[in-house]
């Protein structure tokens, strides 16, 4: 994931980064990022929104606002399988394997 972050920061594709940068330089960038993190524009915007919203907007849950509340994230709705669904899926796989 770091290569994507660095490529975006340097305004190039990951493929271009791979062609133009040695492994040694990439490691140096990783060390540099640990000491002086490359800015994350989504996080910076989220922090500003948090401070703007805090005195004016109340959260439905009653808690405090966080920067991530204002950052685009894909919230995946996960379906928890029941015991019967697990057994049916297992039976389907084992029956297809036994037919081979």
PDB file of C-alpha atoms in Angstrom:
ATOM      1  CA  UNK A   1       0.000   0.000   0.000  1.00  0.00           C
ATOM      2  CA  UNK A   2       2.888   2.346   0.627  1.00  0.00           C
ATOM      3  CA  UNK A   3       3.858   2.334  -3.050  1.00  0.00           C
ATOM      4  CA  UNK A   4       0.383   3.617  -3.957  1.00  0.00           C
ATOM      5  CA  UNK A   5       0.630   6.359  -1.334  1.00  0.00           C
ATOM      6  CA  UNK A   6       4.087   7.400  -2.535  1.00  0.00           C
ATOM      7  CA  UNK A   7       3.130   7.273  -6.217  1.00  0.00           C
ATOM      8  CA  UNK A   8       0.146   9.506  -5.535  1.00  0.00           C
ATOM      9  CA  UNK A   9       2.313  11.922  -3.571  1.00  0.00           C
ATOM     10  CA  UNK A  10       4.875  12.070  -6.389  1.00  0.00           C
ATOM     11  CA  UNK A  11       2.106  12.384  -9.027  1.00  0.00           C
ATOM     12  CA  UNK A  12       2.959   9.222 -10.954  1.00  0.00           C
ATOM     13  CA  UNK A  13       1.553   5.740 -11.426  1.00  0.00           C
ATOM     14  CA  UNK A  14       2.805   2.767  -9.433  1.00  0.00           C
ATOM     15  CA  UNK A  15       4.292   1.330 -12.645  1.00  0.00           C
ATOM     16  CA  UNK A  16       6.224   4.563 -13.269  1.00  0.00           C
ATOM     17  CA  UNK A  17       7.422   4.536  -9.673  1.00  0.00           C
ATOM     18  CA  UNK A  18       8.674   0.963 -10.080  1.00  0.00           C
ATOM     19  CA  UNK A  19      10.617   1.865 -13.218  1.00  0.00           C
ATOM     20  CA  UNK A  20      12.137   5.074 -11.892  1.00  0.00           C
ATOM     21  CA  UNK A  21      12.958   4.155  -8.287  1.00  0.00           C
ATOM     22  CA  UNK A  22      15.351   1.553  -6.935  1.00  0.00           C
ATOM     23  CA  UNK A  23      14.426  -0.720  -4.054  1.00  0.00           C
ATOM     24  CA  UNK A  24      17.007   1.059  -1.910  1.00  0.00           C
ATOM     25  CA  UNK A  25      15.406   4.454  -2.537  1.00  0.00           C
ATOM     26  CA  UNK A  26      11.948   3.016  -1.814  1.00  0.00           C
ATOM     27  CA  UNK A  27      13.199   1.790   1.572  1.00  0.00           C
ATOM     28  CA  UNK A  28      14.597   5.266   2.264  1.00  0.00           C
ATOM     29  CA  UNK A  29      11.180   6.754   1.455  1.00  0.00           C
ATOM     30  CA  UNK A  30       9.549   4.260   3.849  1.00  0.00           C
ATOM     31  CA  UNK A  31      11.915   5.318   6.639  1.00  0.00           C
ATOM     32  CA  UNK A  32      11.311   8.985   5.832  1.00  0.00           C
ATOM     33  CA  UNK A  33       7.541   8.396   5.976  1.00  0.00           C
ATOM     34  CA  UNK A  34       7.892   6.909   9.465  1.00  0.00           C
ATOM     35  CA  UNK A  35       9.723  10.042  10.676  1.00  0.00           C
ATOM     36  CA  UNK A  36       7.778  12.637   8.659  1.00  0.00           C
ATOM     37  CA  UNK A  37       4.548  11.077   7.345  1.00  0.00           C
ATOM     38  CA  UNK A  38       3.443  11.916   3.828  1.00  0.00           C
ATOM     39  CA  UNK A  39       0.255  13.951   4.286  1.00  0.00           C
ATOM     40  CA  UNK A  40      -3.053  12.190   3.759  1.00  0.00           C
ATOM     41  CA  UNK A  41      -5.427  14.742   2.191  1.00  0.00           C
ATOM     42  CA  UNK A  42      -8.526  12.786   3.241  1.00  0.00           C
ATOM     43  CA  UNK A  43      -7.383  12.761   6.867  1.00  0.00           C
ATOM     44  CA  UNK A  44      -6.467  16.446   6.807  1.00  0.00           C
ATOM     45  CA  UNK A  45      -9.916  17.327   5.447  1.00  0.00           C
ATOM     46  CA  UNK A  46     -11.562  15.027   7.994  1.00  0.00           C
ATOM     47  CA  UNK A  47      -9.772  16.781  10.869  1.00  0.00           C
ATOM     48  CA  UNK A  48     -10.918  20.190   9.629  1.00  0.00           C
ATOM     49  CA  UNK A  49     -14.501  18.962   9.256  1.00  0.00           C
ATOM     50  CA  UNK A  50     -14.382  17.471  12.761  1.00  0.00           C
ATOM     51  CA  UNK A  51     -13.412  20.807  14.308  1.00  0.00           C
ATOM     52  CA  UNK A  52     -15.996  22.699  12.263  1.00  0.00           C
ATOM     53  CA  UNK A  53     -18.821  20.263  13.077  1.00  0.00           C
ATOM     54  CA  UNK A  54     -18.129  19.753  16.784  1.00  0.00           C
ATOM     55  CA  UNK A  55     -19.677  22.968  18.172  1.00  0.00           C
ATOM     56  CA  UNK A  56     -22.591  23.018  15.724  1.00  0.00           C
ATOM     57  CA  UNK A  57     -23.688  19.474  14.998  1.00  0.00           C
ATOM     58  CA  UNK A  58     -24.560  16.756  17.468  1.00  0.00           C
ATOM     59  CA  UNK A  59     -23.914  13.163  16.520  1.00  0.00           C
ATOM     60  CA  UNK A  60     -26.941  10.851  16.519  1.00  0.00           C
ATOM     61  CA  UNK A  61     -25.022   8.329  18.611  1.00  0.00           C
ATOM     62  CA  UNK A  62     -24.198  11.040  21.147  1.00  0.00           C
ATOM     63  CA  UNK A  63     -20.454  10.529  20.829  1.00  0.00           C
ATOM     64  CA  UNK A  64     -17.791  12.878  19.547  1.00  0.00           C
ATOM     65  CA  UNK A  65     -17.017  13.419  15.889  1.00  0.00           C
ATOM     66  CA  UNK A  66     -13.910  11.761  14.457  1.00  0.00           C
ATOM     67  CA  UNK A  67     -12.033  12.647  11.272  1.00  0.00           C
ATOM     68  CA  UNK A  68     -13.022   9.285   9.791  1.00  0.00           C
ATOM     69  CA  UNK A  69     -16.690  10.293  10.051  1.00  0.00           C
ATOM     70  CA  UNK A  70     -16.006  12.714   7.198  1.00  0.00           C
ATOM     71  CA  UNK A  71     -13.771  10.490   5.078  1.00  0.00           C
ATOM     72  CA  UNK A  72     -15.152   8.418   2.207  1.00  0.00           C
ATOM     73  CA  UNK A  73     -15.029   4.760   3.120  1.00  0.00           C
ATOM     74  CA  UNK A  74     -16.877   1.829   1.698  1.00  0.00           C
ATOM     75  CA  UNK A  75     -18.918   0.310   4.453  1.00  0.00           C
ATOM     76  CA  UNK A  76     -19.370  -3.352   3.636  1.00  0.00           C
ATOM     77  CA  UNK A  77     -22.480  -4.939   5.032  1.00  0.00           C
ATOM     78  CA  UNK A  78     -21.430  -8.405   6.083  1.00  0.00           C
ATOM     79  CA  UNK A  79     -23.961 -11.187   6.263  1.00  0.00           C
ATOM     80  CA  UNK A  80     -23.354 -13.559   9.149  1.00  0.00           C
ATOM     81  CA  UNK A  81     -24.305 -17.049   8.064  1.00  0.00           C
ATOM     82  CA  UNK A  82     -26.576 -19.080  10.260  1.00  0.00           C
ATOM     83  CA  UNK A  83     -25.615 -22.608  11.224  1.00  0.00           C
ATOM     84  CA  UNK A  84     -28.069 -23.975   8.649  1.00  0.00           C
ATOM     85  CA  UNK A  85     -26.566 -21.817   5.867  1.00  0.00           C
ATOM     86  CA  UNK A  86     -23.056 -22.998   6.776  1.00  0.00           C
ATOM     87  CA  UNK A  87     -24.155 -26.630   6.720  1.00  0.00           C
ATOM     88  CA  UNK A  88     -25.916 -26.194   3.353  1.00  0.00           C
ATOM     89  CA  UNK A  89     -22.813 -24.566   1.834  1.00  0.00           C
ATOM     90  CA  UNK A  90     -20.582 -27.320   3.231  1.00  0.00           C
ATOM     91  CA  UNK A  91     -22.909 -30.035   1.910  1.00  0.00           C
ATOM     92  CA  UNK A  92     -22.971 -28.403  -1.542  1.00  0.00           C
ATOM     93  CA  UNK A  93     -19.169 -28.343  -1.720  1.00  0.00           C
ATOM     94  CA  UNK A  94     -18.693 -31.893  -0.450  1.00  0.00           C
ATOM     95  CA  UNK A  95     -21.359 -33.294  -2.793  1.00  0.00           C
ATOM     96  CA  UNK A  96     -19.755 -31.594  -5.804  1.00  0.00           C
ATOM     97  CA  UNK A  97     -16.356 -33.008  -4.788  1.00  0.00           C
ATOM     98  CA  UNK A  98     -17.719 -36.530  -4.362  1.00  0.00           C
ATOM     99  CA  UNK A  99     -19.144 -36.478  -7.927  1.00  0.00           C
ATOM    100  CA  UNK A 100     -15.645 -36.098  -9.408  1.00  0.00           C
TER     101      UNK A 100
END
